[in-house]
PDB file of C-alpha atoms (C1' of nucleotides) in Angstrom:
ATOM      1  CA  MET A   1       6.692 -13.342 -27.111  1.00  0.00           C
ATOM      2  CA  THR A   2       5.561 -15.618 -24.539  1.00  0.00           C
ATOM      3  CA  ILE A   3       4.464 -14.516 -20.834  1.00  0.00           C
ATOM      4  CA  ALA A   4       8.036 -16.002 -19.587  1.00  0.00           C
ATOM      5  CA  GLU A   5       9.890 -13.835 -22.078  1.00  0.00           C
ATOM      6  CA  VAL A   6       7.786 -10.618 -21.216  1.00  0.00           C
ATOM      7  CA  SER A   7       8.181 -11.402 -17.389  1.00  0.00           C
ATOM      8  CA  ARG A   8      11.833 -11.553 -17.786  1.00  0.00           C
ATOM      9  CA  GLN A   9      12.328  -8.474 -20.015  1.00  0.00           C
ATOM     10  CA  TYR A  10      10.280  -6.427 -17.717  1.00  0.00           C
ATOM     11  CA  GLY A  11      10.752  -7.519 -14.723  1.00  0.00           C
ATOM     12  CA  LEU A  12       6.755  -8.175 -13.700  1.00  0.00           C
ATOM     13  CA  SER A  13       6.030 -11.485 -12.394  1.00  0.00           C
ATOM     14  CA  GLN A  14       3.894 -13.736 -14.822  1.00  0.00           C
ATOM     15  CA  ASP A  15       1.119 -13.149 -12.326  1.00  0.00           C
ATOM     16  CA  THR A  16       1.369  -9.614 -12.216  1.00  0.00           C
ATOM     17  CA  LEU A  17       1.167  -9.691 -15.814  1.00  0.00           C
ATOM     18  CA  ARG A  18      -2.091 -11.552 -15.862  1.00  0.00           C
ATOM     19  CA  TYR A  19      -3.602  -9.925 -12.952  1.00  0.00           C
ATOM     20  CA  TYR A  20      -2.579  -6.301 -15.381  1.00  0.00           C
ATOM     21  CA  GLU A  21      -4.552  -7.961 -18.019  1.00  0.00           C
ATOM     22  CA  ARG A  22      -7.640  -9.248 -16.019  1.00  0.00           C
ATOM     23  CA  VAL A  23      -8.352  -5.817 -14.367  1.00  0.00           C
ATOM     24  CA  GLY A  24      -7.970  -4.006 -17.616  1.00  0.00           C
ATOM     25  CA  LEU A  25      -4.795  -2.538 -16.877  1.00  0.00           C
ATOM     26  CA  LEU A  26      -3.400  -3.778 -20.177  1.00  0.00           C
ATOM     27  CA  PRO A  27      -5.260  -4.331 -23.147  1.00  0.00           C
ATOM     28  CA  ALA A  28      -6.402  -7.716 -24.059  1.00  0.00           C
ATOM     29  CA  VAL A  29      -2.999  -9.695 -25.219  1.00  0.00           C
ATOM     30  CA  ASN A  30      -3.591 -12.208 -28.488  1.00  0.00           C
ATOM     31  CA  ARG A  31      -3.261 -15.739 -27.815  1.00  0.00           C
ATOM     32  CA  ASN A  32      -1.810 -18.439 -30.016  1.00  0.00           C
ATOM     33  CA  LYS A  33      -3.723 -21.420 -31.070  1.00  0.00           C
ATOM     34  CA  SER A  34      -3.131 -23.270 -27.860  1.00  0.00           C
ATOM     35  CA  GLY A  35      -4.738 -20.402 -25.880  1.00  0.00           C
ATOM     36  CA  ASN A  36      -1.328 -18.896 -24.514  1.00  0.00           C
ATOM     37  CA  ARG A  37      -0.486 -15.178 -24.450  1.00  0.00           C
ATOM     38  CA  ASP A  38       1.694 -14.087 -27.361  1.00  0.00           C
ATOM     39  CA  TYR A  39       2.563 -10.477 -26.671  1.00  0.00           C
ATOM     40  CA  THR A  40       3.069  -8.237 -29.603  1.00  0.00           C
ATOM     41  CA  GLU A  41       5.222  -5.466 -29.752  1.00  0.00           C
ATOM     42  CA  ASP A  42       2.592  -3.439 -29.213  1.00  0.00           C
ATOM     43  CA  ASN A  43       1.777  -5.200 -26.061  1.00  0.00           C
ATOM     44  CA  THR A  44       4.625  -4.863 -24.604  1.00  0.00           C
ATOM     45  CA  ARG A  45       4.715  -1.369 -25.291  1.00  0.00           C
ATOM     46  CA  TRP A  46       2.141  -0.946 -22.804  1.00  0.00           C
ATOM     47  CA  VAL A  47       3.455  -3.267 -20.641  1.00  0.00           C
ATOM     48  CA  GLU A  48       6.625  -1.008 -20.279  1.00  0.00           C
ATOM     49  CA  PHE A  49       4.641   2.226 -19.983  1.00  0.00           C
ATOM     50  CA  ILE A  50       2.150   0.672 -17.352  1.00  0.00           C
ATOM     51  CA  LYS A  51       5.401  -0.639 -15.403  1.00  0.00           C
ATOM     52  CA  CYS A  52       6.821   2.761 -15.515  1.00  0.00           C
ATOM     53  CA  MET A  53       3.773   4.525 -14.522  1.00  0.00           C
ATOM     54  CA  ARG A  54       3.071   2.343 -11.544  1.00  0.00           C
ATOM     55  CA  GLY A  55       6.738   2.408 -10.345  1.00  0.00           C
ATOM     56  CA  ALA A  56       5.839   6.454 -10.242  1.00  0.00           C
ATOM     57  CA  GLY A  57       2.962   5.763  -8.241  1.00  0.00           C
ATOM     58  CA  ILE A  58       0.038   6.303 -10.440  1.00  0.00           C
ATOM     59  CA  SER A  59      -2.688   3.958  -9.024  1.00  0.00           C
ATOM     60  CA  VAL A  60      -3.869   0.777 -10.678  1.00  0.00           C
ATOM     61  CA  GLU A  61      -7.227   2.532 -10.808  1.00  0.00           C
ATOM     62  CA  ALA A  62      -6.083   5.686 -12.514  1.00  0.00           C
ATOM     63  CA  LEU A  63      -4.214   3.591 -15.135  1.00  0.00           C
ATOM     64  CA  ILE A  64      -7.240   1.395 -15.575  1.00  0.00           C
ATOM     65  CA  GLU A  65      -9.441   4.359 -16.580  1.00  0.00           C
ATOM     66  CA  TYR A  66      -6.572   5.527 -18.813  1.00  0.00           C
ATOM     67  CA  VAL A  67      -6.390   2.423 -20.600  1.00  0.00           C
ATOM     68  CA  ALA A  68     -10.482   2.144 -20.866  1.00  0.00           C
ATOM     69  CA  MET A  69     -10.450   5.852 -22.412  1.00  0.00           C
ATOM     70  CA  TYR A  70      -7.795   4.860 -24.754  1.00  0.00           C
ATOM     71  CA  GLN A  71      -9.247   2.100 -26.299  1.00  0.00           C
ATOM     72  CA  LYS A  72     -12.572   4.036 -27.030  1.00  0.00           C
ATOM     73  CA  GLY A  73     -10.596   5.924 -29.213  1.00  0.00           C
ATOM     74  CA  GLU A  74     -10.265   9.608 -30.125  1.00  0.00           C
ATOM     75  CA  SER A  75     -13.207  10.805 -28.502  1.00  0.00           C
ATOM     76  CA  THR A  76     -11.366  10.228 -25.351  1.00  0.00           C
ATOM     77  CA  ARG A  77      -8.322  12.000 -26.181  1.00  0.00           C
ATOM     78  CA  GLN A  78      -9.485  15.316 -24.042  1.00  0.00           C
ATOM     79  CA  ALA A  79     -10.266  13.372 -20.643  1.00  0.00           C
ATOM     80  CA  ARG A  80      -6.959  11.054 -21.055  1.00  0.00           C
ATOM     81  CA  LEU A  81      -4.901  14.327 -21.511  1.00  0.00           C
ATOM     82  CA  ALA A  82      -6.701  15.642 -18.584  1.00  0.00           C
ATOM     83  CA  LEU A  83      -5.908  12.349 -16.258  1.00  0.00           C
ATOM     84  CA  LEU A  84      -2.326  12.621 -17.685  1.00  0.00           C
ATOM     85  CA  LYS A  85      -1.984  16.336 -16.536  1.00  0.00           C
ATOM     86  CA  GLU A  86      -3.655  15.452 -12.848  1.00  0.00           C
ATOM     87  CA  GLN A  87      -1.461  12.635 -12.300  1.00  0.00           C
ATOM     88  CA  ARG A  88       1.506  14.777 -13.314  1.00  0.00           C
ATOM     89  CA  GLU A  89       0.629  17.422 -11.092  1.00  0.00           C
ATOM     90  CA  ALA A  90       0.607  14.884  -8.174  1.00  0.00           C
ATOM     91  CA  MET A  91       3.561  13.614  -9.441  1.00  0.00           C
ATOM     92  CA  ALA A  92       5.114  16.774  -9.307  1.00  0.00           C
ATOM     93  CA  ALA A  93       3.985  17.407  -5.846  1.00  0.00           C
ATOM     94  CA  ARG A  94       5.469  14.047  -4.665  1.00  0.00           C
ATOM     95  CA  VAL A  95       8.749  14.941  -5.834  1.00  0.00           C
ATOM     96  CA  ALA A  96       8.752  18.539  -4.273  1.00  0.00           C
ATOM     97  CA  GLU A  97       7.359  16.818  -1.034  1.00  0.00           C
ATOM     98  CA  LEU A  98      10.342  14.047  -1.413  1.00  0.00           C
ATOM     99  CA  THR A  99      13.004  16.497  -2.274  1.00  0.00           C
ATOM    100  CA  SER A 100      12.256  18.434   0.660  1.00  0.00           C
ATOM    101  CA  THR A 101      12.218  15.777   3.214  1.00  0.00           C
ATOM    102  CA  LEU A 102      15.483  14.306   1.455  1.00  0.00           C
ATOM    103  CA  ALA A 103      16.792  17.967   2.301  1.00  0.00           C
ATOM    104  CA  ARG A 104      15.985  17.678   5.865  1.00  0.00           C
ATOM    105  CA  LEU A 105      17.301  14.009   6.169  1.00  0.00           C
ATOM    106  CA  ASP A 106      20.541  15.387   4.761  1.00  0.00           C
ATOM    107  CA  LYS A 107      20.680  17.847   7.388  1.00  0.00           C
ATOM    108  CA  LYS A 108      20.034  15.481   9.967  1.00  0.00           C
ATOM    109  CA  ILE A 109      22.714  13.157   8.876  1.00  0.00           C
ATOM    110  CA  ALA A 110      25.450  16.089   8.176  1.00  0.00           C
ATOM    111  CA  MET A 111      24.632  17.116  12.084  1.00  0.00           C
ATOM    112  CA  TYR A 112      25.256  13.587  12.936  1.00  0.00           C
ATOM    113  CA  ASP A 113      22.510  13.741  15.466  1.00  0.00           C
ATOM    114  CA  ASP A 114      18.921  13.600  15.980  1.00  0.00           C
ATOM    115  CA  VAL A 115      16.209  15.957  15.518  1.00  0.00           C
ATOM    116  CA  ILE A 116      15.052  15.876  19.072  1.00  0.00           C
ATOM    117  CA  LEU A 117      17.661  16.127  21.476  1.00  0.00           C
ATOM    118  CA  PRO A 118      18.073  14.444  24.336  1.00  0.00           C
ATOM    119  CA  LYS A 119      17.223  17.659  27.104  1.00  0.00           C
ATOM    120  CA  LYS A 120      20.190  17.070  29.338  1.00  0.00           C
TER     121      LYS A 120
ATOM    122  CA  MET B   1      -2.298  18.859  24.477  1.00  0.00           C
ATOM    123  CA  THR B   2      -4.831  16.540  23.948  1.00  0.00           C
ATOM    124  CA  ILE B   3      -5.141  14.096  20.956  1.00  0.00           C
ATOM    125  CA  ALA B   4      -7.624  15.791  19.481  1.00  0.00           C
ATOM    126  CA  GLU B   5      -5.443  18.778  19.100  1.00  0.00           C
ATOM    127  CA  VAL B   6      -2.522  17.067  18.017  1.00  0.00           C
ATOM    128  CA  SER B   7      -4.769  14.936  15.447  1.00  0.00           C
ATOM    129  CA  ARG B   8      -6.125  18.673  14.356  1.00  0.00           C
ATOM    130  CA  GLN B   9      -2.410  20.105  14.195  1.00  0.00           C
ATOM    131  CA  TYR B  10      -0.720  17.471  12.302  1.00  0.00           C
ATOM    132  CA  GLY B  11      -3.401  16.077  10.352  1.00  0.00           C
ATOM    133  CA  LEU B  12      -3.244  12.706  11.675  1.00  0.00           C
ATOM    134  CA  SER B  13      -6.299  10.865  12.778  1.00  0.00           C
ATOM    135  CA  GLN B  14      -7.086  10.030  16.535  1.00  0.00           C
ATOM    136  CA  ASP B  15      -6.617   6.432  15.367  1.00  0.00           C
ATOM    137  CA  THR B  16      -3.559   6.606  13.645  1.00  0.00           C
ATOM    138  CA  LEU B  17      -2.001   8.414  16.533  1.00  0.00           C
ATOM    139  CA  ARG B  18      -2.900   5.856  18.692  1.00  0.00           C
ATOM    140  CA  TYR B  19      -1.791   3.221  16.372  1.00  0.00           C
ATOM    141  CA  TYR B  20       1.203   4.952  15.665  1.00  0.00           C
ATOM    142  CA  GLU B  21       2.039   4.873  19.473  1.00  0.00           C
ATOM    143  CA  ARG B  22       0.838   1.213  19.957  1.00  0.00           C
ATOM    144  CA  VAL B  23       3.335   0.144  17.353  1.00  0.00           C
ATOM    145  CA  GLY B  24       6.398   1.700  18.943  1.00  0.00           C
ATOM    146  CA  LEU B  25       6.366   4.449  15.799  1.00  0.00           C
ATOM    147  CA  LEU B  26       5.926   7.121  18.665  1.00  0.00           C
ATOM    148  CA  PRO B  27       7.695   6.730  22.126  1.00  0.00           C
ATOM    149  CA  ALA B  28       4.823   6.485  24.709  1.00  0.00           C
ATOM    150  CA  VAL B  29       2.944   9.671  25.450  1.00  0.00           C
ATOM    151  CA  ASN B  30       2.120  11.251  29.172  1.00  0.00           C
ATOM    152  CA  ARG B  31      -1.116  10.630  30.504  1.00  0.00           C
ATOM    153  CA  ASN B  32      -3.021  12.845  32.917  1.00  0.00           C
ATOM    154  CA  LYS B  33      -4.797  11.806  35.920  1.00  0.00           C
ATOM    155  CA  SER B  34      -8.186  10.513  34.105  1.00  0.00           C
ATOM    156  CA  GLY B  35      -5.773   8.022  31.512  1.00  0.00           C
ATOM    157  CA  ASN B  36      -6.073  10.264  28.653  1.00  0.00           C
ATOM    158  CA  ARG B  37      -3.076  11.429  26.430  1.00  0.00           C
ATOM    159  CA  ASP B  38      -1.325  14.431  27.057  1.00  0.00           C
ATOM    160  CA  TYR B  39       0.881  15.025  24.407  1.00  0.00           C
ATOM    161  CA  THR B  40       4.322  17.270  25.553  1.00  0.00           C
ATOM    162  CA  GLU B  41       6.236  19.531  23.181  1.00  0.00           C
ATOM    163  CA  ASP B  42       8.707  16.548  22.979  1.00  0.00           C
ATOM    164  CA  ASN B  43       6.042  14.300  21.650  1.00  0.00           C
ATOM    165  CA  THR B  44       4.602  16.266  19.165  1.00  0.00           C
ATOM    166  CA  ARG B  45       8.376  16.977  17.772  1.00  0.00           C
ATOM    167  CA  TRP B  46       7.848  13.274  17.108  1.00  0.00           C
ATOM    168  CA  VAL B  47       4.916  13.112  15.821  1.00  0.00           C
ATOM    169  CA  GLU B  48       6.051  15.543  13.352  1.00  0.00           C
ATOM    170  CA  PHE B  49       9.058  13.798  12.490  1.00  0.00           C
ATOM    171  CA  ILE B  50       7.443  10.692  11.989  1.00  0.00           C
ATOM    172  CA  LYS B  51       4.595  12.346   9.723  1.00  0.00           C
ATOM    173  CA  CYS B  52       7.567  13.863   7.291  1.00  0.00           C
ATOM    174  CA  MET B  53       9.192  10.534   7.308  1.00  0.00           C
ATOM    175  CA  ARG B  54       6.126   8.312   6.535  1.00  0.00           C
ATOM    176  CA  GLY B  55       5.019  10.940   4.108  1.00  0.00           C
ATOM    177  CA  ALA B  56       8.054  10.492   2.404  1.00  0.00           C
ATOM    178  CA  GLY B  57       7.638   6.755   2.105  1.00  0.00           C
ATOM    179  CA  ILE B  58       9.779   5.484   5.155  1.00  0.00           C
ATOM    180  CA  SER B  59       8.101   2.269   5.703  1.00  0.00           C
ATOM    181  CA  VAL B  60       6.581   2.057   9.440  1.00  0.00           C
ATOM    182  CA  GLU B  61       8.889  -0.686   9.961  1.00  0.00           C
ATOM    183  CA  ALA B  62      11.923   1.041   9.453  1.00  0.00           C
ATOM    184  CA  LEU B  63      10.700   3.847  11.844  1.00  0.00           C
ATOM    185  CA  ILE B  64       9.818   1.332  14.513  1.00  0.00           C
ATOM    186  CA  GLU B  65      13.144   0.153  14.297  1.00  0.00           C
ATOM    187  CA  TYR B  66      14.702   3.863  14.497  1.00  0.00           C
ATOM    188  CA  VAL B  67      12.717   4.791  17.337  1.00  0.00           C
ATOM    189  CA  ALA B  68      13.429   1.979  19.217  1.00  0.00           C
ATOM    190  CA  MET B  69      17.238   2.238  18.896  1.00  0.00           C
ATOM    191  CA  TYR B  70      16.753   6.074  19.826  1.00  0.00           C
ATOM    192  CA  GLN B  71      15.137   5.124  22.944  1.00  0.00           C
ATOM    193  CA  LYS B  72      18.050   2.666  23.714  1.00  0.00           C
ATOM    194  CA  GLY B  73      20.500   5.524  23.812  1.00  0.00           C
ATOM    195  CA  GLU B  74      23.980   6.488  22.732  1.00  0.00           C
ATOM    196  CA  SER B  75      24.960   3.178  22.127  1.00  0.00           C
ATOM    197  CA  THR B  76      22.673   3.108  18.892  1.00  0.00           C
ATOM    198  CA  ARG B  77      24.036   6.173  17.437  1.00  0.00           C
ATOM    199  CA  GLN B  78      26.080   4.593  14.771  1.00  0.00           C
ATOM    200  CA  ALA B  79      23.286   1.954  13.981  1.00  0.00           C
ATOM    201  CA  ARG B  80      20.629   4.942  13.878  1.00  0.00           C
ATOM    202  CA  LEU B  81      23.090   6.769  11.799  1.00  0.00           C
ATOM    203  CA  ALA B  82      23.245   3.597   9.324  1.00  0.00           C
ATOM    204  CA  LEU B  83      19.685   3.213   9.037  1.00  0.00           C
ATOM    205  CA  LEU B  84      19.063   7.013   8.076  1.00  0.00           C
ATOM    206  CA  LYS B  85      21.893   7.054   5.343  1.00  0.00           C
ATOM    207  CA  GLU B  86      20.265   3.687   4.102  1.00  0.00           C
ATOM    208  CA  GLN B  87      16.767   5.461   3.822  1.00  0.00           C
ATOM    209  CA  ARG B  88      18.259   8.588   2.496  1.00  0.00           C
ATOM    210  CA  GLU B  89      19.695   6.611  -0.543  1.00  0.00           C
ATOM    211  CA  ALA B  90      16.350   4.989  -1.216  1.00  0.00           C
ATOM    212  CA  MET B  91      14.738   8.435  -0.862  1.00  0.00           C
ATOM    213  CA  ALA B  92      17.247   9.719  -3.162  1.00  0.00           C
ATOM    214  CA  ALA B  93      16.677   6.777  -5.849  1.00  0.00           C
ATOM    215  CA  ARG B  94      12.909   7.351  -5.541  1.00  0.00           C
ATOM    216  CA  VAL B  95      13.295  11.065  -6.627  1.00  0.00           C
ATOM    217  CA  ALA B  96      15.476  10.126  -9.435  1.00  0.00           C
ATOM    218  CA  GLU B  97      12.917   7.571 -10.410  1.00  0.00           C
ATOM    219  CA  LEU B  98      10.075  10.023 -10.095  1.00  0.00           C
ATOM    220  CA  THR B  99      11.668  12.991 -11.797  1.00  0.00           C
ATOM    221  CA  SER B 100      12.823  11.073 -14.926  1.00  0.00           C
ATOM    222  CA  THR B 101       9.054   9.495 -15.189  1.00  0.00           C
ATOM    223  CA  LEU B 102       7.813  12.802 -14.783  1.00  0.00           C
ATOM    224  CA  ALA B 103       9.961  14.253 -17.588  1.00  0.00           C
ATOM    225  CA  ARG B 104       8.181  11.434 -19.912  1.00  0.00           C
ATOM    226  CA  LEU B 105       4.938  12.013 -18.688  1.00  0.00           C
ATOM    227  CA  ASP B 106       5.848  15.885 -19.528  1.00  0.00           C
ATOM    228  CA  LYS B 107       6.665  14.814 -22.832  1.00  0.00           C
ATOM    229  CA  LYS B 108       3.816  12.658 -23.514  1.00  0.00           C
ATOM    230  CA  ILE B 109       1.603  15.583 -22.442  1.00  0.00           C
ATOM    231  CA  ALA B 110       3.402  17.930 -24.781  1.00  0.00           C
ATOM    232  CA  MET B 111       2.790  15.559 -27.756  1.00  0.00           C
ATOM    233  CA  TYR B 112      -0.401  16.016 -26.750  1.00  0.00           C
ATOM    234  CA  ASP B 113      -0.684  12.208 -27.841  1.00  0.00           C
ATOM    235  CA  ASP B 114       0.003   8.792 -26.960  1.00  0.00           C
ATOM    236  CA  VAL B 115       3.204   7.030 -26.350  1.00  0.00           C
ATOM    237  CA  ILE B 116       1.628   4.080 -28.415  1.00  0.00           C
ATOM    238  CA  LEU B 117       0.431   5.464 -31.370  1.00  0.00           C
ATOM    239  CA  PRO B 118      -2.384   3.726 -33.458  1.00  0.00           C
ATOM    240  CA  LYS B 119      -0.915   2.069 -36.623  1.00  0.00           C
ATOM    241  CA  LYS B 120      -2.687   3.680 -39.495  1.00  0.00           C
TER     242      LYS B 120
ATOM    243  C1'  DG C   1       1.079 -43.858 -24.510  1.00  0.00           C
ATOM    244  C1'  DC C   2       3.276 -41.193 -21.035  1.00  0.00           C
ATOM    245  C1'  DT C   3       5.663 -38.087 -18.647  1.00  0.00           C
ATOM    246  C1'  DT C   4       7.272 -33.367 -18.318  1.00  0.00           C
ATOM    247  C1'  DG C   5       7.050 -28.394 -18.932  1.00  0.00           C
ATOM    248  C1'  DA C   6       4.873 -24.144 -19.731  1.00  0.00           C
ATOM    249  C1'  DC C   7       0.576 -21.897 -19.569  1.00  0.00           C
ATOM    250  C1'  DA C   8      -4.356 -21.411 -18.515  1.00  0.00           C
ATOM    251  C1'  DT C   9      -8.178 -19.717 -15.235  1.00  0.00           C
ATOM    252  C1'  DG C  10     -10.866 -18.680 -10.969  1.00  0.00           C
ATOM    253  C1'  DG C  11     -10.653 -18.108  -6.412  1.00  0.00           C
ATOM    254  C1'  DA C  12      -8.225 -17.664  -2.129  1.00  0.00           C
ATOM    255  C1'  DG C  13      -4.459 -15.557   0.687  1.00  0.00           C
ATOM    256  C1'  DT C  14      -0.639 -12.228   1.882  1.00  0.00           C
ATOM    257  C1'  DG C  15       1.222  -7.760   4.038  1.00  0.00           C
ATOM    258  C1'  DA C  16       1.200  -2.780   4.617  1.00  0.00           C
ATOM    259  C1'  DA C  17      -0.934   0.826   6.966  1.00  0.00           C
ATOM    260  C1'  DC C  18      -4.167   2.600   8.502  1.00  0.00           C
ATOM    261  C1'  DT C  19      -9.580   2.618  10.076  1.00  0.00           C
ATOM    262  C1'  DC C  20     -13.468   1.109  12.456  1.00  0.00           C
ATOM    263  C1'  DC C  21     -15.951  -0.497  16.038  1.00  0.00           C
ATOM    264  C1'  DA C  22     -18.005  -1.788  20.622  1.00  0.00           C
ATOM    265  C1'  DG C  23     -18.287  -1.072  25.391  1.00  0.00           C
ATOM    266  C1'  DA C  24     -16.225   1.044  29.279  1.00  0.00           C
ATOM    267  C1'  DT C  25     -14.396   5.415  31.630  1.00  0.00           C
ATOM    268  C1'  DG C  26     -13.895   9.839  33.444  1.00  0.00           C
ATOM    269  C1'  DA C  27     -15.030  15.136  33.243  1.00  0.00           C
ATOM    270  C1'  DT C  28     -18.029  18.703  32.576  1.00  0.00           C
ATOM    271  C1'  DA C  29     -22.884  20.878  31.610  1.00  0.00           C
ATOM    272  C1'  DT C  30     -27.794  20.748  33.366  1.00  0.00           C
TER     273       DT C  30
ATOM    274  C1'  DA D   1     -28.230  12.768  39.255  1.00  0.00           C
ATOM    275  C1'  DT D   2     -28.399  12.408  34.416  1.00  0.00           C
ATOM    276  C1'  DA D   3     -26.795  13.134  30.000  1.00  0.00           C
ATOM    277  C1'  DT D   4     -23.427  14.312  26.966  1.00  0.00           C
ATOM    278  C1'  DC D   5     -18.751  14.268  25.436  1.00  0.00           C
ATOM    279  C1'  DA D   6     -14.102  13.055  24.633  1.00  0.00           C
ATOM    280  C1'  DT D   7     -11.232   9.674  25.269  1.00  0.00           C
ATOM    281  C1'  DC D   8      -9.505   4.779  26.357  1.00  0.00           C
ATOM    282  C1'  DT D   9      -8.603  -0.324  25.213  1.00  0.00           C
ATOM    283  C1'  DG D  10      -8.562  -4.568  22.272  1.00  0.00           C
ATOM    284  C1'  DG D  11      -9.397  -6.360  18.290  1.00  0.00           C
ATOM    285  C1'  DA D  12     -11.941  -6.938  13.858  1.00  0.00           C
ATOM    286  C1'  DG D  13     -12.477  -4.885   9.166  1.00  0.00           C
ATOM    287  C1'  DT D  14     -10.919  -2.477   5.004  1.00  0.00           C
ATOM    288  C1'  DT D  15      -8.307  -0.973   1.192  1.00  0.00           C
ATOM    289  C1'  DC D  16      -4.589  -1.791  -2.249  1.00  0.00           C
ATOM    290  C1'  DA D  17      -1.824  -4.413  -5.108  1.00  0.00           C
ATOM    291  C1'  DC D  18      -0.552  -8.003  -5.663  1.00  0.00           C
ATOM    292  C1'  DT D  19       0.838 -13.005  -5.184  1.00  0.00           C
ATOM    293  C1'  DC D  20      -0.055 -17.962  -4.354  1.00  0.00           C
ATOM    294  C1'  DC D  21      -2.571 -22.301  -5.077  1.00  0.00           C
ATOM    295  C1'  DA D  22      -5.453 -25.970  -7.105  1.00  0.00           C
ATOM    296  C1'  DT D  23      -6.738 -27.921 -11.048  1.00  0.00           C
ATOM    297  C1'  DG D  24      -6.752 -28.249 -16.031  1.00  0.00           C
ATOM    298  C1'  DT D  25      -5.028 -27.918 -20.969  1.00  0.00           C
ATOM    299  C1'  DC D  26      -1.769 -28.541 -24.408  1.00  0.00           C
ATOM    300  C1'  DA D  27       2.280 -29.419 -27.120  1.00  0.00           C
ATOM    301  C1'  DA D  28       6.924 -32.159 -27.339  1.00  0.00           C
ATOM    302  C1'  DG D  29      10.155 -35.515 -26.350  1.00  0.00           C
ATOM    303  C1'  DC D  30      10.995 -40.587 -25.018  1.00  0.00           C
TER     304       DC D  30
END
DNA sequence: GCTTGACATGGAGTGAACTCCAGATGATAT
DNA sequence: ATATCATCTGGAGTTCACTCCATGTCAAGC
């Protein structure tokens, strides 16, 4: 798959795909004989995974660390799992925060008025 | 209340409080005779509200607009409500996205393994 | 052989949201 | 009076995560 195809398929710009690869957020992608990227299915699975995790707010830095550990193999399994659990907790906390603020906002909207009422 | 007290109470730095006020994200705060900020209860309610909304990811820009409309009075009620509803929808979408990614992450963790399995 | 188009690289630029800093001022403690 | 402290202002600096750009290469069509 070319970078244009991957870009279209996953909704990430070519620049972003190259950037992700450059900083180590995606494992290195194969090149064809003219030096252009040729994404394998394995590559695109990473793209999809990274896109999903970034979409949920996991930092580029954390994902770089995850990818780096993944590439070191089995010896990093525990550390990778720990990283995932940590991120999972942050994500759960975020969901809780958003959910509670959403409820507050719904209440505010239902009252069709502002939290801070003009004191007349 | 002094800026130091507000900062402590709401967990926002003094710089952030001044920044918020400067860009119009908080209505102007009263000053005492020596020119220092003296937050009223009304002021701190705004601080709390803004902190909460920012915490849920509503942009500074959108909140500035909301505050500006609020200060224009009743004539902006409809527009303010529309803004809130719009933000509510974005927030709900975000909760859905996070919830689904959280489920995926939980599954991944439960498998104690990676989505992309080494092909052996 | 030449143009066209996709892709490459390295590096600079961008936008959002703070965060930090220098220099000034006023109130308070010694 | 002097030193200390909190606060003030305007403006510059920082971080994150891209995004854009200039320049160069390669393969294919005319």
